[in-house]
XYZ file of N, CA and C in Angstrom:
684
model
N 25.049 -45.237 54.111
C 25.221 -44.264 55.188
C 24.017 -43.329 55.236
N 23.247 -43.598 56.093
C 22.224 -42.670 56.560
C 22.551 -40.897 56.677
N 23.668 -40.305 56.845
C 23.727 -38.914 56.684
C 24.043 -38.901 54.811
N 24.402 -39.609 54.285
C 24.132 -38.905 52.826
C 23.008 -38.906 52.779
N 22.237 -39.595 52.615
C 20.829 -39.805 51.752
C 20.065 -38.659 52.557
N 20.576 -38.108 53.657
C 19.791 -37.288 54.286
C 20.486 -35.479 53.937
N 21.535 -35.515 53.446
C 22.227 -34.523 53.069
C 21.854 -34.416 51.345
N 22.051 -35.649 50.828
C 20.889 -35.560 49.167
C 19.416 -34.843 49.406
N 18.924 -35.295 50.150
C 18.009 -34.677 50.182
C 17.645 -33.741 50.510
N 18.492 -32.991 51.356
C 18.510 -31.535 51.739
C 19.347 -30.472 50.532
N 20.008 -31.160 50.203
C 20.712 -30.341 48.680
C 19.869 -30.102 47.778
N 18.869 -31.282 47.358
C 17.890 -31.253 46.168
C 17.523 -30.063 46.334
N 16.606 -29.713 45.348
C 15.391 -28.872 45.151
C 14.372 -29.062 46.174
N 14.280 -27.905 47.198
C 13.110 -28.010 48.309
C 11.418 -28.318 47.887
N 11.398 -29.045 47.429
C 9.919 -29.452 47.409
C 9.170 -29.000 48.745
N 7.790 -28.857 48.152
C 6.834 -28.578 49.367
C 6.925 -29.812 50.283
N 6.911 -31.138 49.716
C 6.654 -32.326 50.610
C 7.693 -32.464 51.822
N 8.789 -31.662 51.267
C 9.818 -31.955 52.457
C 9.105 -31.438 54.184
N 8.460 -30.088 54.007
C 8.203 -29.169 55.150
C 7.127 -30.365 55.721
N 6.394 -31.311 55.482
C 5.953 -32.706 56.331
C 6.828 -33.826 57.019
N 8.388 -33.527 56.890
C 9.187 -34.904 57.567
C 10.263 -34.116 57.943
N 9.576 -32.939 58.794
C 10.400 -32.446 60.060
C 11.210 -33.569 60.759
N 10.279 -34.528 61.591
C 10.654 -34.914 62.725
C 12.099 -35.906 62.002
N 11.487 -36.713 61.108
C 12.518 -37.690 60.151
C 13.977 -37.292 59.962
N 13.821 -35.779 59.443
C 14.993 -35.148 59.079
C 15.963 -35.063 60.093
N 15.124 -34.232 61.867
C 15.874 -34.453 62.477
C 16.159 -35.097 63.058
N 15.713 -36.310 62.676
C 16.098 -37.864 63.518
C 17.062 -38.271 62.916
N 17.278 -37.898 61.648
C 18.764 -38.310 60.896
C 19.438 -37.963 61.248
N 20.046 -36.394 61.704
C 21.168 -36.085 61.759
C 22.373 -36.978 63.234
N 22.363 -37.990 62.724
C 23.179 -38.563 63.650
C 24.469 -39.649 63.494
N 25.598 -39.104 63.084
C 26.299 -39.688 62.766
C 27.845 -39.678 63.529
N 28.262 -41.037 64.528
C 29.291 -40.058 64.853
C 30.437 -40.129 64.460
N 30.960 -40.013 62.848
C 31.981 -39.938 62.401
C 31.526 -38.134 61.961
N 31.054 -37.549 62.313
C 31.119 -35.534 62.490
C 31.205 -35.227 63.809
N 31.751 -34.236 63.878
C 32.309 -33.429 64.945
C 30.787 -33.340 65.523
N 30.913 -32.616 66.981
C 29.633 -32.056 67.369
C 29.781 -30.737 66.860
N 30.524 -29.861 65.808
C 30.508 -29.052 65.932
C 29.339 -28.918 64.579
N 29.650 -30.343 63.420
C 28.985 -29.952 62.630
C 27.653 -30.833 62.328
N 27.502 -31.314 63.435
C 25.873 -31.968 63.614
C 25.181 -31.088 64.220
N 25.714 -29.805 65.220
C 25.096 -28.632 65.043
C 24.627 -27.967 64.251
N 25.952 -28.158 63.064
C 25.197 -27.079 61.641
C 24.203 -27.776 61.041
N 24.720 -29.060 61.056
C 23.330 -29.756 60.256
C 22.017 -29.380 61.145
N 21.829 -29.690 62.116
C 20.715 -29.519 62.711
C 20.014 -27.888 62.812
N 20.811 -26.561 63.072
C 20.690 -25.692 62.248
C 19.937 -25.455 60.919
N 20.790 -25.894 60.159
C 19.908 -25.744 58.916
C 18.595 -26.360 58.541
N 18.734 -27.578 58.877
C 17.157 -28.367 58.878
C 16.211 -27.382 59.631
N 16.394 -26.696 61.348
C 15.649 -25.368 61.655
C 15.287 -24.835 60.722
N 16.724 -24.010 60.639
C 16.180 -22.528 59.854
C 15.527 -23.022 58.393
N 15.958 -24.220 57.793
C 15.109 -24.330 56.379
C 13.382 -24.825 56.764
N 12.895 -25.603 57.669
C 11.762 -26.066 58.205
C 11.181 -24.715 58.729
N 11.425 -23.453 59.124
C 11.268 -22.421 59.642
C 10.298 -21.479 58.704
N 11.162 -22.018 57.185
C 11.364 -20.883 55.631
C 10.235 -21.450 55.174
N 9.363 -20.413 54.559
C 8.604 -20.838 53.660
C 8.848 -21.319 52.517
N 8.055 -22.265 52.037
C 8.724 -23.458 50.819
C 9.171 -22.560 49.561
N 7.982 -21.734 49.109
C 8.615 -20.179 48.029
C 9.795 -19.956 48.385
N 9.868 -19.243 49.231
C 11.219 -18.519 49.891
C 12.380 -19.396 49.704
N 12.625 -20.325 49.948
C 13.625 -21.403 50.090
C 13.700 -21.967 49.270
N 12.906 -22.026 48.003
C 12.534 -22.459 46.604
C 14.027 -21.370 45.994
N 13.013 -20.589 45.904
C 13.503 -19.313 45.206
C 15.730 -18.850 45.995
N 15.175 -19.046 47.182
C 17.016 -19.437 47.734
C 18.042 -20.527 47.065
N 17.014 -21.548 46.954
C 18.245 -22.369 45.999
C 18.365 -22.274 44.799
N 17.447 -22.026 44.095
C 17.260 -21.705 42.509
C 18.155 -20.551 42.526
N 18.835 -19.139 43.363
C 19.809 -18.439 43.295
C 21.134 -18.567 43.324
N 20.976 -19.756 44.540
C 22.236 -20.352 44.772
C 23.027 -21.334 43.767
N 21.998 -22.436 43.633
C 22.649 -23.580 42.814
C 22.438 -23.552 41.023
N 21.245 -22.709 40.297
C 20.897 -22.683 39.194
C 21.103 -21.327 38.575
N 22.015 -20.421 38.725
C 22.194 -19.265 38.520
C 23.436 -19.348 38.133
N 24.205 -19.477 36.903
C 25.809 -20.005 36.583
C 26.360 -21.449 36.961
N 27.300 -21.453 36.792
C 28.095 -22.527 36.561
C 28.950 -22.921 37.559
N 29.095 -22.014 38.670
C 30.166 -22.046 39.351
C 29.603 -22.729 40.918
N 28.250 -22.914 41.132
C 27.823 -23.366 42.040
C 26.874 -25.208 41.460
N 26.892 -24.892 40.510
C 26.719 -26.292 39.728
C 26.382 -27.350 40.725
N 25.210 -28.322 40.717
C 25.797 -29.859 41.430
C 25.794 -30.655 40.770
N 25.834 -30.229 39.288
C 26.478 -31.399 37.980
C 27.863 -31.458 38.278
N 28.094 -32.601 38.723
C 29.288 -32.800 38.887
C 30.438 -32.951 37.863
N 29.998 -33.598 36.802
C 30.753 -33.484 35.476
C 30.901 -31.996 34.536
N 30.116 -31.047 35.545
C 29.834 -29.704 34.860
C 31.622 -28.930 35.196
N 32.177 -29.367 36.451
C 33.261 -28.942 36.606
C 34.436 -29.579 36.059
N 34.157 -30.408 36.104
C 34.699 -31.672 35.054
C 35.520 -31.706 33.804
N 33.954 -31.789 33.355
C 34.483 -31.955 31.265
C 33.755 -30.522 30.955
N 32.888 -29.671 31.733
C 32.268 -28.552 31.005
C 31.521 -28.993 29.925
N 31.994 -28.560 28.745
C 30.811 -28.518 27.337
C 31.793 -29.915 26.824
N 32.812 -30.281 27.050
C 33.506 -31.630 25.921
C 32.384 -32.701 25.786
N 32.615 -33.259 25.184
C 32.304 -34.728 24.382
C 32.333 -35.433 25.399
N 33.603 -35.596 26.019
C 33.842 -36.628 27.361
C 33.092 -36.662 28.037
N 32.060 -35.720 28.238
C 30.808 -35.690 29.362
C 29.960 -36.628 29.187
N 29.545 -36.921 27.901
C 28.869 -37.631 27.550
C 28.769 -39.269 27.951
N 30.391 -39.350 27.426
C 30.250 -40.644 27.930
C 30.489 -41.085 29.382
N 30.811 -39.947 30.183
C 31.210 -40.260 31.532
C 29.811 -40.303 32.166
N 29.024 -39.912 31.463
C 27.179 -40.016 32.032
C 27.179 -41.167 31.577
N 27.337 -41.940 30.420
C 27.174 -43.432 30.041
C 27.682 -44.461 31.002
N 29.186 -43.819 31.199
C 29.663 -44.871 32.321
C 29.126 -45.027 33.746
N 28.904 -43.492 34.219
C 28.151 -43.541 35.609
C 26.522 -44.324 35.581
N 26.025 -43.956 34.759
C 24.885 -44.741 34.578
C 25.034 -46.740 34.551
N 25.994 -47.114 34.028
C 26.327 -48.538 33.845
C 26.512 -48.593 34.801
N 27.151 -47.647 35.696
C 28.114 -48.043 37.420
C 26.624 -48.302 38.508
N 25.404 -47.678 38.475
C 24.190 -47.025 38.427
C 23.489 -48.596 38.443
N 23.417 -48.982 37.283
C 22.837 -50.007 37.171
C 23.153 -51.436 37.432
N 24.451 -51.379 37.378
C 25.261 -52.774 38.014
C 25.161 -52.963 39.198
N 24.712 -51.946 39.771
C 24.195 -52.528 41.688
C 22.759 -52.229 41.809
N 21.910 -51.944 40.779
C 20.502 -51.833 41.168
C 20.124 -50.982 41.582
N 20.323 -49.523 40.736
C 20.084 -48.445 41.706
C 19.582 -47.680 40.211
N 18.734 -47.327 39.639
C 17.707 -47.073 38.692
C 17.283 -45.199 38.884
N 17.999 -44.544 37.908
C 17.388 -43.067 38.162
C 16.046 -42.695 37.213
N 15.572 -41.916 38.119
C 14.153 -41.322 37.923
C 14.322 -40.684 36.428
N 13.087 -40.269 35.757
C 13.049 -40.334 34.344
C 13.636 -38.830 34.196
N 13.375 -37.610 35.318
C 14.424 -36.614 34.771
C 15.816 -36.348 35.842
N 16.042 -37.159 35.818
C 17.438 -36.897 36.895
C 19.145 -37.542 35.910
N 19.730 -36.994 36.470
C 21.056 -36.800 35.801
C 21.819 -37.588 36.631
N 22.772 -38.420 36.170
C 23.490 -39.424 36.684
C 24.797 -38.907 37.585
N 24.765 -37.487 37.129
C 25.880 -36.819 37.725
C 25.497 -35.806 38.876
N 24.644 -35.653 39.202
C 23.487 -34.571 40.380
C 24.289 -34.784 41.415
N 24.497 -34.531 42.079
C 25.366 -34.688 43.272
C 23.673 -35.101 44.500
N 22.705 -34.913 44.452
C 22.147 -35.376 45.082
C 21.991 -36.869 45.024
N 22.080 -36.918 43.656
C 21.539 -38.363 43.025
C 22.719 -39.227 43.501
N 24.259 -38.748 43.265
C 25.625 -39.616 43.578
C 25.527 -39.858 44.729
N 25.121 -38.668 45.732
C 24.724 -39.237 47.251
C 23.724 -40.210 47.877
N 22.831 -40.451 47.173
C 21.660 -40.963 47.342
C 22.480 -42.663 47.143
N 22.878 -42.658 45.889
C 23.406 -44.264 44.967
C 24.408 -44.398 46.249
N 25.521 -43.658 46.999
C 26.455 -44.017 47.776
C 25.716 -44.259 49.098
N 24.913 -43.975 49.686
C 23.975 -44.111 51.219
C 23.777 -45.385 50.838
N 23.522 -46.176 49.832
C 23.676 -47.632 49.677
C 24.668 -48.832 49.678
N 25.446 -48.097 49.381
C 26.852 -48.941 49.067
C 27.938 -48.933 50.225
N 28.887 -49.684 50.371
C 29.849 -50.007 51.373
C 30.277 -48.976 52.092
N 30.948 -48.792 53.379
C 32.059 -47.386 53.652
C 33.022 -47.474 52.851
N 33.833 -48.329 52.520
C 34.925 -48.240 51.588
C 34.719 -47.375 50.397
N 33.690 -48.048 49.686
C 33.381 -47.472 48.656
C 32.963 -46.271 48.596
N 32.413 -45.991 49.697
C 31.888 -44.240 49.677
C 33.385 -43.418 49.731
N 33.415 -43.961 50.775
C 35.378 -43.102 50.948
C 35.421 -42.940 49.715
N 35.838 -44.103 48.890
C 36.927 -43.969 47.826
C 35.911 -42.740 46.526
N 35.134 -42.861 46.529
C 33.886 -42.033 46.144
C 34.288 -40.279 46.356
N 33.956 -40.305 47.218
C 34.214 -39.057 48.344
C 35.787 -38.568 47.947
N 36.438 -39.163 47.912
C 37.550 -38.664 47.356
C 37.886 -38.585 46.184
N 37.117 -39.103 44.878
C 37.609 -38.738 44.020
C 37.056 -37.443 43.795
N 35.811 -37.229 43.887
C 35.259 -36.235 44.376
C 35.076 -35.011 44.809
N 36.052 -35.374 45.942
C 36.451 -34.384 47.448
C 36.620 -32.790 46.838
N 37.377 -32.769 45.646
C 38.078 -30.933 45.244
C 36.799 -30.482 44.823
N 35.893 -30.985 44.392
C 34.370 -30.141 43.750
C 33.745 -29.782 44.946
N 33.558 -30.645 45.574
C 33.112 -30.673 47.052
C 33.454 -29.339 47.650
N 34.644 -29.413 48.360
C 35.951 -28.734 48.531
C 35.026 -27.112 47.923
N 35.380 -26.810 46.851
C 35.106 -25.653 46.006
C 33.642 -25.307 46.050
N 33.336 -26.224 46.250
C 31.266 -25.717 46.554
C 31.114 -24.865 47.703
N 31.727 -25.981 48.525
C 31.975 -25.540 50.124
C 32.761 -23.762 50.230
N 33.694 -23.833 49.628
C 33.972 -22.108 50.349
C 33.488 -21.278 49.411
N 32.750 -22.109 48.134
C 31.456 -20.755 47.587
C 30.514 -20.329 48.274
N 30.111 -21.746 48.664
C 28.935 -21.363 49.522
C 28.866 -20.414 51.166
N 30.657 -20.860 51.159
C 31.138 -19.846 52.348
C 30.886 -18.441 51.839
N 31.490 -18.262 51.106
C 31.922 -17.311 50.305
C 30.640 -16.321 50.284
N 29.766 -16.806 49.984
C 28.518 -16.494 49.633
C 27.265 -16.424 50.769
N 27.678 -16.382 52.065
C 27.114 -16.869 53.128
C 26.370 -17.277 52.812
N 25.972 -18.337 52.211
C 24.800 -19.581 52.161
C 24.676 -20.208 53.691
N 23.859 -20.770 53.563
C 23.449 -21.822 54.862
C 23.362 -23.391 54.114
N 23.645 -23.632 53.018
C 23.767 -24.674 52.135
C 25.367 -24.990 52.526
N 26.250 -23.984 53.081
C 27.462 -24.569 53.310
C 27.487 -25.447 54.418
N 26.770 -25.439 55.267
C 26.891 -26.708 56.383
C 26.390 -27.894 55.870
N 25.911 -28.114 54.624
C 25.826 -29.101 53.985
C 27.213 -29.757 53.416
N 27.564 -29.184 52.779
C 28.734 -29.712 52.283
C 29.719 -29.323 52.772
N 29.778 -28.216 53.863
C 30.764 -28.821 54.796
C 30.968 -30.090 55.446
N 29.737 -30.766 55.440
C 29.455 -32.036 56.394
C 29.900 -32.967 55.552
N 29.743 -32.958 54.021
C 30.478 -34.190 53.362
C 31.633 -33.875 53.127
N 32.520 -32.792 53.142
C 34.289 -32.111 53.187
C 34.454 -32.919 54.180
N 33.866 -32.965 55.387
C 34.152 -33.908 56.754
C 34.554 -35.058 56.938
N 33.126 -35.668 56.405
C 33.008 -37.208 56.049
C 33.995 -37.984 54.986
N 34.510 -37.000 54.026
C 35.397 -37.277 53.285
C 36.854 -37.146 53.364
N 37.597 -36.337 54.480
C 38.430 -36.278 54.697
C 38.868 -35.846 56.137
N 37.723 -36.596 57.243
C 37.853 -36.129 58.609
C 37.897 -34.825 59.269
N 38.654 -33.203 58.685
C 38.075 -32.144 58.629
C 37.867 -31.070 57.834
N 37.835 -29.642 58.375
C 37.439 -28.904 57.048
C 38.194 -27.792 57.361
N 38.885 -27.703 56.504
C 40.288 -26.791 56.140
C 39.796 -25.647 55.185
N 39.031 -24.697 54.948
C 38.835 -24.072 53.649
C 39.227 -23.112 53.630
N 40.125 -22.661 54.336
C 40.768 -21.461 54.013
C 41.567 -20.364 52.806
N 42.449 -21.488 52.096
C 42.864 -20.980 51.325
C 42.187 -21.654 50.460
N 41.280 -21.778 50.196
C 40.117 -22.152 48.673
C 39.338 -21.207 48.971
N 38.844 -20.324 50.037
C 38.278 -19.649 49.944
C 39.218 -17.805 49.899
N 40.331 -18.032 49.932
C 41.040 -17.030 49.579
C 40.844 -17.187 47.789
N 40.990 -18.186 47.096
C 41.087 -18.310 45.807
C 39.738 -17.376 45.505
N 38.231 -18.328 46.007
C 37.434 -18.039 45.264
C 36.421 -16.771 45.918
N 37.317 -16.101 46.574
C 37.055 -14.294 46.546
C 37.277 -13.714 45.701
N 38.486 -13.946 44.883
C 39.132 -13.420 43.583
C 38.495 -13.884 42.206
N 37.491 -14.358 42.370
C 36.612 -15.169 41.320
C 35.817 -13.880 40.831
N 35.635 -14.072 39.652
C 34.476 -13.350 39.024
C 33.415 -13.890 39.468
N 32.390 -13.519 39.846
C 30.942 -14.110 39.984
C 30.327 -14.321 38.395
N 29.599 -15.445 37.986
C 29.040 -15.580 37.073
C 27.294 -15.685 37.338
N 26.971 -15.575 38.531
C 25.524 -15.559 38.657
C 24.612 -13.940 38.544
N 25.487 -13.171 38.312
C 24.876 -11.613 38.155
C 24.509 -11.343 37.213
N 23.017 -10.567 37.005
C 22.918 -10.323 35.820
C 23.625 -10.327 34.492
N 24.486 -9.497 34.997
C 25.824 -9.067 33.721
C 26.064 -10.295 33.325
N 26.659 -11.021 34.389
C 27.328 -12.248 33.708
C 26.505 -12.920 32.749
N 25.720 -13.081 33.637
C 24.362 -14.588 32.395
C 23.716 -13.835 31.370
N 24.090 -12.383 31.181
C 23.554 -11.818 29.789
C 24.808 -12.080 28.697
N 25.979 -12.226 29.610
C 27.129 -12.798 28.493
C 27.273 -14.129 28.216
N 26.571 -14.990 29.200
C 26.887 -16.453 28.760
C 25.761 -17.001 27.638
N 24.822 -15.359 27.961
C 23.566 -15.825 26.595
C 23.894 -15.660 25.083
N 25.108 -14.585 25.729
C 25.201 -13.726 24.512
C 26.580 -14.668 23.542
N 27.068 -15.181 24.531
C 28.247 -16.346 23.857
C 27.701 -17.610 23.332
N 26.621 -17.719 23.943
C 25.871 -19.459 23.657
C 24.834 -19.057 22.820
N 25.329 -18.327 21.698
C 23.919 -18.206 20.668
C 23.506 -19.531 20.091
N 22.279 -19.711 19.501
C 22.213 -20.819 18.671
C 23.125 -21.132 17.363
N 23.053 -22.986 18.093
C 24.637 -23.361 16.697
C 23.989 -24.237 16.106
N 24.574 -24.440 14.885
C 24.187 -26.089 14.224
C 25.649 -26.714 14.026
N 25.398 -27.760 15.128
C 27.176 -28.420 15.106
C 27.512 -27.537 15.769
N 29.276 -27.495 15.220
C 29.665 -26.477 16.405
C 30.464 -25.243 15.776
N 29.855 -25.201 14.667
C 30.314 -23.694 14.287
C 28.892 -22.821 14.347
N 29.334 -21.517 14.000
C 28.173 -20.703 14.146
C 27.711 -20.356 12.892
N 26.152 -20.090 13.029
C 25.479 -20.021 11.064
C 26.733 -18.844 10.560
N 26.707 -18.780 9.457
C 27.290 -17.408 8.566
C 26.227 -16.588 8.964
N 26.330 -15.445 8.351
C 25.616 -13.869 8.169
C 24.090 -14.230 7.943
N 23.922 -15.294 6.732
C 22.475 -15.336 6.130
C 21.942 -16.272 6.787
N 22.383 -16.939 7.983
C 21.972 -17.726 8.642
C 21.361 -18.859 8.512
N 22.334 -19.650 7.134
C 22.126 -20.557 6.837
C 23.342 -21.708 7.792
N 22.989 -22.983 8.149
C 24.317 -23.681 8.687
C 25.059 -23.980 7.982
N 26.106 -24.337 8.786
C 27.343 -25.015 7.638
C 27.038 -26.642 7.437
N 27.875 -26.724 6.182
C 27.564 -27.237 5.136
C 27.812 -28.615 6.364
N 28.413 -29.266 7.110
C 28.821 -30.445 7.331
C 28.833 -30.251 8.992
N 27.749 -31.279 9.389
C 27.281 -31.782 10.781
C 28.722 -32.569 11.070
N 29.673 -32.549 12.135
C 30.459 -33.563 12.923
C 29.422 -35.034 13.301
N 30.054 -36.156 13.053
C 29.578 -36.827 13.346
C 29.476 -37.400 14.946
N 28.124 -37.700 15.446
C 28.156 -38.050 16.580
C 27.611 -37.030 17.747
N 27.676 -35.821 17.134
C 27.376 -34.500 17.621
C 25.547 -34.484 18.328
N 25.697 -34.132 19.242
C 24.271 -34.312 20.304
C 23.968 -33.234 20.492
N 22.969 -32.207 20.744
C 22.911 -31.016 20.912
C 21.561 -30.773 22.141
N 21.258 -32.223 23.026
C 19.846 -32.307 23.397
C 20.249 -32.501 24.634
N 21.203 -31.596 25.605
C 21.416 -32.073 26.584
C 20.745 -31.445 27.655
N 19.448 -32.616 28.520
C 18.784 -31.483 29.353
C 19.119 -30.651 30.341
N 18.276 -29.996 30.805
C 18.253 -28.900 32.045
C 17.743 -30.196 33.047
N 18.614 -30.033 34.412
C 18.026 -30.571 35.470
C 16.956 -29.877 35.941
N 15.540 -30.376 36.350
C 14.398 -29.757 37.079
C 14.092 -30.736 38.306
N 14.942 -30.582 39.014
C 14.854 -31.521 40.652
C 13.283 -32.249 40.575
């Protein structure tokens, strides 16, 4: 499906190269399983982001999407969080990844929501559906953050709330996540620094800051940072 791969790519990280495939971008937006109401927004935003200087719009998503946890497009980040299970659910998506020939770049994450969109613009409608819906509640929850938050990133994923379940209802998800603590404010990410001190394993050193005596086996501690 030609509107994911074109909605992956507008989610990513704004690279400078994008502000050269104006015309491309808006030659994509054409799909008519969306309303006209929201091939407007898409087309909108491709404007106003083609408008923005690449800094500016750099620095907009790096606020939006890399600033806490709660706007995440690790998809397994809402998921499994910090468990074990993450791990291997990156193992499995990656096998799923490679069994149809679809090969990720040397720093990209199997779970990126750009990247899941990109692997599905290849594959069947069925399969995207069924995709899209398992999906759909992260989606769902991005969407009335980004409401929430007047982003202009929400007509993005409003457009796959769409595609995934014909329309977009966010009302009472966005009653929920008014009542949310924000975790992207200063305050917050000086506490998530201040909780995520350095560990060895998964207890914390003693006083003299020596580790404890016995590593869990299996224990990984090298899990990267996405850099689009």
């Amino acid at each position: 499906m030609k509107l994911l791969k074109l909605i992956a790519v507008l989610l990513d990280y704004p690279a400078e190269e994008l502000w050269a495939h104006g015309d491309e971008l808006r030659a994509a937006i054409d799909d008519p399983a969306l309303s006209a109401e929201r091939l407007a927004a898409l087309r909108g935003f491709v404007d106003e982001l083609l408008a923005t200087e690449p800094m500016q719009a750099q620095e907009r998503w790096l606020e939006l999407f890399d600033r806490g946890r709660a706007m995440s497009l690790l998809l397994f980040e809402h998921i499994h969080g910090e468990s074990r299970d993450r791990g291997q659910a990156m193992v499995d998506l990656i096998s799923t990844y490679r069994g149809h020939g679809f090969e990720l770049g040397v720093k990209q994450l199997p779970d990126y929501l750009p990247v899941v969109l990109e692997y599905l613009s290849i594959r069947p409608v069925a399969e995207v559906r069924d995709w899209l819906g398992h999906i759909g509640h992260i989606v769902e929850l991005l969407a009335a953050r980004a409401q929430e938050r007047n982003s202009t990133y929400a007509a993005l994923l409003e457009a796959l709330v769409e595609t995934a379940s014909g329309r977009v209802d966010l009302d009472l998800l966005r009653k929920r996540v008014a009542s949310e603590e924000r975790d992207d404010t200063p305050e917050a990410m000086d506490r998530v620094w201040e909780e995520e001190a350095v560990r060895f394993g998964v207890e914390a050193p003693g006083e003299d800051c020596n580790p404890p005596t016995r590593l869990p086996s299996g224990v990984k501690r090298n899990e990267p940072t996405v850099t689009p």
